[in-house]
Amino acid sequence: MSPAIFIDALQQELQSIQYGQNPPELYNPIRYIMSLGGKRMRPLLTLMGAYLFTDDWRKAVRPALGVEVFHNFTLMHDDIMDQAPLRRGQPTVHEKWNGNIAILSGDVMLVNAYQLLLNVEADKLAVALARFSRTAAEVCEGQQMDMNFETRWDVSEAEYIDMIRLKTSVLLGYALELGGLIGGADEETTLHLYEGGMNIGVGFQLKDDLLDVYGDPVKFGKQVGGDIIANKKTFLLIEALAQAKGALRDELIDWLTRTKFDKAEKVKAVTAIYDQLGIRELTESRINDYFARGFTNFDQINARPERKALLIQFARQLVERES
Amino acid sequence: MSPAIFIDALQQELQSIQYGQNPPELYNPIRYIMSLGGKRMRPLLTLMGAYLFTDDWRKAVRPALGVEVFHNFTLMHDDIMDQAPLRRGQPTVHEKWNGNIAILSGDVMLVNAYQLLLNVEADKLAVALARFSRTAAEVCEGQQMDMNFETRWDVSEAEYIDMIRLKTSVLLGYALELGGLIGGADEETTLHLYEGGMNIGVGFQLKDDLLDVYGDPVKFGKQVGGDIIANKKTFLLIEALAQAKGALRDELIDWLTRTKFDKAEKVKAVTAIYDQLGIRELTESRINDYFARGFTNFDQINARPERKALLIQFARQLVERES
């Protein structure tokens, strides 16, 4: 078994999903955003979670895609709220169509996500949907926190971690838990899967923040320093705001409040401030903490070693990624 | 048994629902819109549907409120799309807070609706949620059609009926069907309930269009002619546009395209055009058709006569309403 087989099964099924036809303004944006690709990390986690406990992992494919459709629904609505022009290098739905269509298509996508999750077997359906619903509400809570942070300069590390946990990590945890549930894992095991996925997810998001500043420009694929240019409240920035004192703090605030600046100069200057404060090392240390917690969670799971190795291997790629 | 007992049970349970606390920007708008009231028609239909077949109708209360929360979610998002300043005489959520909060709070409400529906018993859950999801997607389809109609002057009667069927009536049908399902009705019976609720719902919406023009100003409660002032594509207007020829058509188009006008004068003039075309009688005839179809659907249902009488009585109030 290799991840390529899981990915192929997901792609096959993705192509067979009928999202509906009329009115086209409602359903074309769904096909569009789903066609933009992405790593399909969440449904992959679901399939890996199922495969830990059953050979019949294919029964997890449609529910797994429910998680992926939900994720893409959040992207569609987040892009409206963030007024983002591009998503994966292509125009966002509200730019390509309009805001109202992006709201309403997103609403249908959330319904579609539940429809795909309805493919969980009857005896596990109530638990799968109750846990999904709790997770979905938490993702919205995380997005609201993220928006609230935009106008604040005093976000604490604990608040920031809580925000990314809700906005990003709980869904990774749920994706893995769902796979375990479908595969037949007991309650204790699905909890380990959830927590493991969530911890890896926090590390993953912190790594995202780190790579944006310290990534290898060749390997990273995106413009290094994009978050600095946009004043995005990343882990690095909130730590720097929490730690910088005196002249260094004044310099940081100055860069954050300038309306006109040379982008490369700002990236260089803010990175230098991060360097002086040891933000890189601090961030790496937190990333390692969360990844280590995730692997400890996975240690608690009783499954066939060669199948667990697949999951561990996948998680390792998330740890070691350069882009 | 009287409807007052159902209403009381719904109000009691509504007050006990915890929508969540943090962040407050996410959950306060939900409490706000749910507190604005409304007739609670949909959950009442669910309870009446359940009571047709079981004494234990209270087990339908939470799922019934799932339908009500869903309905209020659609109002919250529709109000953004329609840029409506008021809802039930109070500021809309996007006015009182902002558009982003209205999007995200609405998203959580849709999740909350599913959470309440998860209270359907396990052996009926998959059917209840599959039918709900289909209905929810159709409501979005209806809203998109309604928006598409705004820029068209050639909407046919069939298109219009299809739009209101999707936007409004399928949810009334589902509300009643859900009650029957929870009460233990068989598949054929739940279909009659669905179709009966849907047909009554189409009549109900057409009556809404009619009352806006021909309602008794004293009993109606809202400004008579509001739809005419706003050029709203009602059944009456699309029929008038379909039928008016020559000078009468020119006059109608003239009123629809004037940017400055005396409101009372416009209402009087457009109403006179409707009168000349016999639009009132045509609309009344269609309303009667749909109500009659609904009652025929209810005739097919095998339940205790005194319980059926409650439902019929409730439907009659919708038929005969003056506001």
XYZ file of C-alpha atoms in Angstrom:
646
model
C 0.000 0.000 0.000
C 1.245 3.456 -0.868
C -0.259 6.932 -0.435
C -0.492 7.141 -4.229
C -3.299 4.574 -4.138
C -5.211 6.681 -1.608
C -4.693 9.819 -3.663
C -5.848 8.066 -6.802
C -9.000 6.797 -5.074
C -9.765 10.331 -3.864
C -9.248 11.847 -7.314
C -11.441 9.213 -8.970
C -14.263 9.812 -6.535
C -13.855 13.598 -6.673
C -14.458 13.467 -10.404
C -17.642 11.450 -9.940
C -19.314 13.805 -7.450
C -22.375 15.566 -8.838
C -22.726 18.884 -7.027
C -25.914 19.837 -8.877
C -26.578 21.772 -12.094
C -29.157 24.509 -11.691
C -28.848 27.391 -11.328
C -25.303 27.179 -12.759
C -24.224 30.277 -10.776
C -24.691 28.211 -7.630
C -22.847 25.066 -8.616
C -20.127 26.176 -11.049
C -18.162 27.951 -8.271
C -18.124 24.682 -6.305
C -16.682 22.758 -9.248
C -14.231 25.630 -9.790
C -12.823 25.775 -6.262
C -12.669 21.977 -6.007
C -10.707 21.907 -9.283
C -8.017 24.269 -7.974
C -6.328 21.337 -6.315
C -4.439 21.445 -3.077
C -2.644 18.725 -1.190
C -5.867 16.870 -0.178
C -4.167 16.414 3.188
C -7.415 16.055 5.155
C -9.050 13.257 3.146
C -5.675 11.508 2.953
C -5.552 11.532 6.757
C -9.047 10.025 6.840
C -8.072 7.182 4.504
C -4.878 6.523 6.464
C -6.894 6.521 9.679
C -9.318 3.963 8.261
C -6.541 1.779 6.811
C -5.007 1.486 10.284
C -7.954 -0.720 11.257
C -9.545 -2.132 8.115
C -8.747 -3.391 4.638
C -12.007 -1.848 3.495
C -10.655 1.710 3.622
C -12.571 2.557 0.442
C -15.769 2.990 2.449
C -14.072 6.047 3.951
C -13.542 7.764 0.584
C -16.836 9.652 0.347
C -16.855 10.764 4.012
C -13.198 11.807 3.550
C -14.239 14.012 0.655
C -16.930 15.502 2.906
C -14.072 16.849 5.034
C -12.324 18.160 1.898
C -15.485 19.865 0.615
C -15.980 21.417 4.062
C -12.385 22.685 4.010
C -12.921 24.259 0.595
C -16.195 25.814 1.798
C -14.232 27.558 4.576
C -11.719 28.806 2.003
C -14.517 30.225 -0.176
C -16.090 32.130 2.718
C -12.766 33.148 4.318
C -11.682 34.638 0.993
C -14.762 36.898 0.983
C -14.082 38.005 4.556
C -10.374 38.574 3.874
C -11.104 40.217 0.492
C -8.498 37.900 -1.004
C -8.078 38.267 -4.766
C -6.307 34.959 -5.372
C -6.564 31.369 -4.149
C -3.938 28.882 -5.321
C -2.867 31.450 -7.935
C -6.360 31.727 -9.467
C -9.104 34.343 -8.947
C -11.196 33.720 -5.831
C -14.888 32.921 -6.293
C -16.097 36.333 -5.120
C -13.709 37.955 -7.633
C -14.555 35.642 -10.543
C -18.324 35.780 -9.858
C -19.398 38.061 -6.995
C -19.762 38.191 -3.215
C -23.369 37.018 -3.102
C -22.595 33.995 -5.252
C -19.603 33.171 -3.064
C -21.802 33.314 0.055
C -24.524 31.116 -1.400
C -22.262 28.602 -3.175
C -20.357 28.256 0.062
C -23.592 27.574 1.925
C -24.430 24.765 -0.491
C -20.907 23.379 -0.103
C -21.437 23.082 3.647
C -24.617 21.124 2.905
C -22.692 19.025 0.349
C -20.090 18.237 3.009
C -22.806 16.794 5.239
C -24.243 14.864 2.284
C -20.883 13.190 1.707
C -20.523 12.452 5.424
C -23.935 10.749 5.324
C -22.087 7.872 3.645
C -20.738 6.808 7.037
C -22.366 3.523 8.090
C -25.588 3.864 10.116
C -24.179 2.639 13.432
C -21.409 5.263 13.346
C -23.305 8.097 11.699
C -24.532 9.978 14.776
C -21.055 10.081 16.339
C -19.362 11.019 13.056
C -21.762 13.904 12.467
C -21.844 15.148 16.060
C -18.049 15.297 16.117
C -17.973 16.874 12.653
C -20.504 19.531 13.683
C -18.544 20.389 16.818
C -15.383 20.684 14.708
C -17.094 22.784 12.032
C -18.345 25.247 14.662
C -14.830 25.441 16.110
C -13.348 26.236 12.688
C -15.752 29.190 12.481
C -14.732 30.249 16.005
C -11.087 30.210 14.886
C -11.850 32.334 11.841
C -13.700 34.885 14.003
C -10.746 35.003 16.433
C -8.368 35.500 13.511
C -10.445 38.465 12.310
C -10.571 39.891 15.829
C -6.774 39.706 16.050
C -6.363 41.938 12.984
C -7.048 45.082 15.005
C -5.113 44.024 18.123
C -1.407 44.375 18.920
C -1.518 42.525 22.219
C -2.416 38.978 21.164
C -0.795 36.499 23.553
C 0.933 33.287 22.490
C -1.817 31.270 24.206
C -4.525 33.142 22.301
C -2.670 32.671 19.023
C -2.191 28.939 19.552
C -5.855 28.619 20.494
C -6.847 30.431 17.302
C -4.797 28.235 14.943
C -5.882 25.149 16.859
C -9.520 26.033 16.135
C -9.096 27.467 12.660
C -6.840 24.746 11.271
C -5.827 21.936 13.580
C -9.127 20.546 14.867
C -10.153 19.698 11.310
C -6.915 17.768 10.734
C -7.584 15.972 14.014
C -11.169 15.246 13.006
C -10.133 13.983 9.562
C -7.905 11.369 11.154
C -10.408 10.514 13.898
C -13.139 10.029 11.288
C -10.983 7.518 9.462
C -10.375 5.615 12.680
C -14.074 5.648 13.526
C -15.020 4.309 10.086
C -12.247 1.707 10.312
C -13.683 0.437 13.589
C -11.309 1.927 16.192
C -12.615 2.199 19.756
C -13.337 5.493 21.489
C -9.985 5.765 23.237
C -8.134 5.176 19.982
C -10.163 7.732 18.026
C -9.319 10.262 20.747
C -5.592 9.566 20.301
C -6.015 9.970 16.553
C -7.856 13.261 17.029
C -5.286 14.658 19.426
C -2.382 13.429 17.330
C -3.817 15.028 14.201
C -4.524 18.219 16.103
C -1.005 18.491 17.546
C 0.600 17.778 14.194
C -1.765 20.418 12.801
C -0.602 23.086 15.252
C 3.017 22.289 14.375
C 2.105 22.383 10.696
C 0.552 25.847 10.973
C 3.496 27.202 12.994
C 5.822 25.811 10.328
C 3.755 27.715 7.778
C 4.429 30.930 9.684
C 8.136 30.058 9.961
C 8.655 29.153 6.297
C 7.103 32.421 5.182
C 10.081 34.212 6.755
C 12.864 31.643 6.892
C 11.967 29.347 4.004
C 14.428 28.670 1.217
C 13.260 31.040 -1.568
C 13.989 28.363 -4.173
C 12.081 25.566 -2.425
C 9.317 27.653 -0.812
C 7.390 28.333 -4.010
C 5.802 31.527 -2.672
C 7.337 34.958 -2.080
C 9.340 34.794 1.153
C 8.205 37.567 3.507
C 4.628 37.827 2.219
C 3.277 37.758 5.778
C 5.691 40.515 6.850
C 4.666 42.740 3.936
C 0.962 42.251 4.834
C 1.487 42.742 8.610
C -0.113 39.315 9.079
C -0.408 38.378 12.750
C 1.719 35.253 12.646
C 3.285 33.430 15.564
C 6.535 35.220 14.761
C 5.005 38.681 14.795
C 2.985 38.226 17.999
C 6.093 36.848 19.741
C 8.157 39.787 18.499
C 5.464 42.224 19.669
C 5.412 40.495 23.051
C 9.195 40.562 23.470
C 10.611 43.652 21.771
C 11.430 46.486 24.144
C 12.716 50.054 23.762
C 14.220 51.107 20.450
C 13.710 47.683 18.887
C 9.995 47.824 19.670
C 9.777 51.357 18.247
C 11.452 50.139 15.058
C 9.037 47.220 14.746
C 5.977 49.400 15.326
C 7.359 51.870 12.818
C 7.541 49.176 10.116
C 4.044 47.929 10.976
C 2.522 51.400 10.648
C 4.303 52.737 7.560
C 1.899 53.043 4.632
C 4.677 53.499 2.064
C 7.700 51.246 2.085
C 10.029 49.207 -0.085
C 8.822 45.618 0.286
C 12.251 43.986 0.223
C 13.557 46.522 2.711
C 10.676 45.868 5.119
C 11.128 42.082 4.885
C 14.839 42.470 5.571
C 14.356 44.861 8.493
C 11.589 42.881 10.237
C 13.506 39.632 9.731
C 16.524 41.296 11.373
C 14.340 42.203 14.363
C 13.115 38.587 14.565
C 16.781 37.465 14.423
C 17.783 39.773 17.262
C 14.927 38.456 19.417
C 15.666 34.800 18.675
C 12.162 34.342 17.225
C 13.305 31.716 14.758
C 14.648 29.422 17.467
C 11.599 29.989 19.648
C 9.268 29.108 16.773
C 11.278 26.017 15.849
C 11.169 24.919 19.449
C 7.370 25.234 19.598
C 7.016 23.393 16.279
C 9.133 20.550 17.601
C 7.064 20.458 20.810
C 3.779 20.077 18.958
C 5.113 17.530 16.502
C 6.578 15.540 19.406
C 3.207 15.607 21.193
C 1.527 14.385 18.017
C 3.933 11.462 17.664
C 3.419 10.609 21.348
C -0.323 10.471 20.675
C 0.319 8.147 17.746
C 2.489 5.928 19.981
C -0.642 5.161 22.026
C -2.423 3.671 19.040
C -2.561 -0.057 18.711
C -2.509 -0.927 15.003
C -0.450 -3.004 12.604
C 3.103 -1.539 12.550
C 3.425 -1.348 8.775
C 0.140 0.563 8.556
C 1.061 2.907 11.373
C 4.362 3.503 9.578
C 2.422 4.945 6.627
C 0.749 7.515 8.891
C 3.987 8.331 10.712
C 5.740 8.737 7.384
C 3.044 11.116 6.166
C 3.226 13.155 9.387
C 7.008 13.297 9.024
C 6.637 14.862 5.602
C 4.523 17.581 7.193
C 7.241 18.140 9.787
C 10.097 18.234 7.346
C 8.422 20.115 4.506
C 10.244 23.051 2.957
C 7.231 24.494 1.152
C -54.420 19.275 22.680
C -54.100 22.788 21.306
C -51.434 24.528 19.223
C -50.670 26.702 22.272
C -49.099 23.666 23.959
C -46.853 23.080 20.936
C -45.865 26.736 20.845
C -45.093 26.718 24.543
C -42.917 23.612 24.212
C -40.999 25.265 21.353
C -40.458 28.485 23.311
C -39.290 26.593 26.395
C -36.775 24.608 24.401
C -35.650 27.642 22.390
C -34.685 29.355 25.625
C -32.617 26.386 26.737
C -30.487 26.099 23.590
C -26.823 26.980 24.145
C -25.432 28.290 20.882
C -21.919 28.784 22.258
C -20.180 31.721 23.933
C -16.796 32.513 22.403
C -16.008 34.566 20.489
C -19.153 36.584 21.350
C -19.187 38.212 17.869
C -19.943 34.763 16.471
C -22.740 33.674 18.788
C -24.491 36.909 19.862
C -25.940 37.452 16.357
C -27.484 33.967 16.515
C -29.184 34.728 19.826
C -30.232 38.084 18.390
C -31.900 36.798 15.229
C -33.562 33.912 17.080
C -34.978 36.423 19.586
C -36.663 38.504 16.882
C -39.550 36.065 16.921
C -41.610 35.096 13.918
C -44.539 32.739 13.635
C -42.458 29.555 14.254
C -44.582 28.038 11.501
C -42.031 25.431 10.478
C -41.371 23.839 13.878
C -45.108 23.950 14.584
C -45.675 21.934 11.414
C -43.075 19.423 12.603
C -44.791 18.975 15.971
C -48.191 18.645 14.322
C -46.754 16.094 11.898
C -45.361 14.057 14.790
C -48.572 14.320 16.853
C -50.504 12.783 13.958
C -48.795 9.479 14.724
C -47.505 9.528 18.294
C -48.297 10.839 21.757
C -44.582 11.336 22.265
C -44.444 14.417 20.033
C -41.981 16.052 22.430
C -39.147 14.022 20.930
C -39.684 16.119 17.783
C -39.094 19.449 19.567
C -35.327 19.690 19.113
C -35.314 18.495 15.491
C -38.190 20.942 14.844
C -36.031 23.760 16.154
C -33.283 22.582 13.802
C -35.617 23.506 10.951
C -36.320 26.877 12.605
C -32.614 27.616 13.110
C -31.978 26.686 9.479
C -34.761 29.040 8.380
C -33.240 31.887 10.402
C -29.799 31.100 8.953
C -31.247 31.632 5.462
C -32.754 34.942 6.590
C -29.380 36.103 7.958
C -27.556 35.307 4.715
C -30.392 36.473 2.422
C -30.404 39.825 4.220
C -26.715 40.297 3.366
C -27.338 39.424 -0.273
C -30.427 41.659 -0.476
C -28.700 44.455 1.498
C -31.807 44.569 3.691
C -31.573 47.090 6.554
C -34.414 45.637 8.650
C -35.743 42.211 9.644
C -38.953 42.051 11.648
C -38.596 45.786 12.280
C -35.112 45.475 13.818
C -31.660 46.069 12.282
C -30.369 43.083 10.309
C -27.239 41.316 11.583
C -24.939 42.737 8.879
C -26.197 46.242 9.791
C -25.965 45.787 13.559
C -22.553 44.055 13.381
C -21.041 43.752 9.884
C -21.132 41.646 6.747
C -18.294 39.310 7.736
C -19.914 38.551 11.073
C -23.241 37.889 9.346
C -21.549 35.437 6.960
C -19.730 33.552 9.701
C -22.553 33.553 12.272
C -24.839 32.247 9.555
C -22.366 29.470 8.782
C -22.394 28.393 12.423
C -26.197 28.518 12.437
C -26.291 26.037 9.564
C -24.053 23.763 11.637
C -26.325 24.362 14.675
C -29.328 23.319 12.595
C -27.673 19.972 11.873
C -26.748 19.622 15.553
C -30.399 19.991 16.543
C -31.473 17.548 13.842
C -29.001 15.022 15.266
C -31.610 14.530 18.016
C -33.663 12.398 15.620
C -33.580 8.771 16.768
C -30.765 6.672 15.322
C -32.930 4.473 13.076
C -34.426 7.526 11.340
C -31.396 9.797 11.396
C -29.920 9.018 7.976
C -33.249 9.581 6.192
C -34.029 12.740 8.186
C -30.636 14.261 7.374
C -30.539 13.176 3.740
C -33.942 14.727 3.133
C -32.960 17.824 5.115
C -29.755 18.245 3.119
C -31.589 17.909 -0.192
C -34.101 20.514 1.003
C -31.403 22.871 2.274
C -29.626 22.761 -1.105
C -32.942 23.471 -2.835
C -33.570 26.514 -0.618
C -30.192 27.891 -1.784
C -31.154 27.128 -5.397
C -34.358 29.119 -4.900
C -32.466 32.077 -3.455
C -30.046 32.068 -6.407
C -32.987 31.947 -8.870
C -34.614 34.852 -7.013
C -31.400 36.892 -7.379
C -31.161 35.960 -11.068
C -34.736 37.173 -11.607
C -33.865 40.677 -10.349
C -32.254 41.622 -13.647
C -34.804 39.875 -15.884
C -38.143 41.125 -17.192
C -39.172 37.907 -18.896
C -39.604 35.507 -15.977
C -42.332 32.996 -16.789
C -45.032 31.876 -14.349
C -43.544 28.386 -14.306
C -40.107 29.762 -13.445
C -41.567 31.922 -10.711
C -43.532 29.076 -9.139
C -40.429 26.898 -9.300
C -38.423 29.610 -7.537
C -40.859 30.061 -4.633
C -41.315 26.301 -4.387
C -37.562 25.951 -3.830
C -36.958 29.094 -1.792
C -39.908 28.724 0.577
C -42.203 25.758 0.084
C -39.889 22.748 0.185
C -38.854 23.674 3.720
C -42.486 23.830 4.874
C -42.996 20.435 3.225
C -39.870 19.058 4.888
C -40.874 20.435 8.303
C -44.127 18.483 8.155
C -42.510 15.376 6.668
C -39.878 15.391 9.422
C -42.614 15.371 12.048
C -44.306 12.429 10.361
C -41.010 10.559 10.100
C -40.240 11.085 13.792
C -43.809 10.126 14.677
C -43.409 6.822 12.881
C -45.297 7.423 9.616
C -44.453 5.150 6.677
C -42.707 6.351 3.522
C -45.883 6.885 1.506
C -47.408 8.967 4.297
C -44.340 11.143 4.753
C -44.450 11.833 1.004
C -48.073 13.020 1.300
C -47.062 15.222 4.231
C -44.167 16.666 2.247
C -46.253 17.387 -0.807
C -49.133 18.744 1.243
C -46.813 21.099 3.127
C -45.165 22.128 -0.109
C -48.428 22.905 -1.893
C -49.776 24.846 1.086
C -46.409 26.639 1.087
C -46.720 27.726 -2.566
C -50.240 29.023 -1.846
C -48.912 30.755 1.253
C -46.181 32.567 -0.682
C -48.570 33.600 -3.462
C -50.928 34.931 -0.793
C -47.975 36.943 0.539
C -47.578 38.520 -2.891
C -51.315 39.182 -3.100
C -51.696 40.728 0.363
C -48.857 43.141 -0.315
C -51.059 44.757 -2.969
C -54.617 43.874 -2.020
C -54.341 43.416 1.754
C -56.505 45.425 4.128
C -54.152 48.247 5.265
C -55.529 47.978 8.796
C -55.137 44.198 9.137
C -51.985 43.787 6.976
C -49.563 45.305 9.501
C -47.025 46.288 6.818
C -47.159 49.084 4.255
C -49.453 47.975 1.432
C -47.643 48.280 -1.904
C -44.129 47.781 -0.539
C -43.357 45.251 -3.289
C -44.597 47.649 -5.977
C -42.435 50.484 -4.652
C -39.387 48.195 -4.668
C -40.140 46.686 -8.110
C -40.085 43.288 -6.438
C -40.627 40.457 -8.919
C -43.776 39.040 -7.379
C -46.269 36.691 -9.006
C -48.437 39.732 -9.725
C -45.686 41.662 -11.463
C -44.420 38.788 -13.586
C -48.004 38.031 -14.672
C -48.577 41.705 -15.503
C -45.311 41.802 -17.466
C -46.361 38.642 -19.303
C -49.832 39.941 -20.174
C -49.700 43.714 -20.611
C -49.631 44.830 -24.261
C -49.367 48.166 -26.054
C -49.913 51.347 -24.063
C -50.592 49.485 -20.841
C -47.253 47.717 -21.098
C -45.489 50.999 -21.846
C -47.085 52.508 -18.746
C -46.007 49.564 -16.576
C -42.432 49.664 -17.884
C -42.411 53.420 -17.350
C -43.306 52.976 -13.658
C -40.712 50.229 -13.270
C -37.928 52.357 -14.703
C -38.640 55.750 -13.092
C -35.974 56.647 -10.572
C -37.989 59.471 -9.012
C -41.646 58.980 -8.179
C -44.298 59.562 -5.561
C -44.649 56.255 -3.747
C -48.407 56.415 -3.209
C -48.911 57.421 -6.842
C -46.827 54.493 -8.093
C -48.696 52.017 -5.898
C -52.025 53.365 -7.129
C -50.998 53.343 -10.785
C -49.468 49.843 -10.809
C -52.422 48.468 -8.837
C -54.726 49.978 -11.471
C -52.758 48.150 -14.156
C -53.087 44.894 -12.208
C -56.839 45.580 -11.914
C -57.207 46.109 -15.638
C -55.395 42.847 -16.365
C -57.392 40.842 -13.824
C -54.214 39.923 -11.957
C -55.982 39.772 -8.604
C -58.423 37.126 -9.761
C -55.692 35.152 -11.503
C -53.555 35.177 -8.355
C -56.484 34.170 -6.142
C -57.267 31.347 -8.511
C -53.699 30.021 -8.323
C -53.670 30.349 -4.537
C -56.878 28.337 -4.322
C -55.417 25.715 -6.679
C -52.356 25.162 -4.524
C -54.255 25.156 -1.240
C -56.730 22.659 -2.740
C -53.848 20.419 -3.842
C -52.419 20.616 -0.332
C -55.699 19.567 1.269
C -56.005 16.721 -1.244
C -52.545 15.533 -0.155
C -53.676 15.659 3.480
C -56.810 13.653 2.567
C -54.509 10.744 1.689
C -53.105 10.589 5.199
C -54.397 7.947 7.536
C -54.337 9.352 11.081
C -56.735 9.961 13.949
C -59.385 12.448 12.752
C -59.140 14.812 15.723
C -55.376 15.055 15.273
C -55.650 15.582 11.540
C -58.191 18.308 12.281
C -55.490 20.251 14.155
C -53.251 20.236 11.081
C -56.102 21.103 8.728
C -57.152 23.921 11.041
C -53.599 25.290 11.077
C -53.367 25.101 7.276
C -56.742 26.886 7.008
C -55.350 29.773 9.034
C -52.556 30.089 6.497
C -55.110 30.117 3.706
C -57.386 32.657 5.312
C -54.792 34.946 6.833
C -55.092 38.676 6.270
C -51.542 39.557 7.353
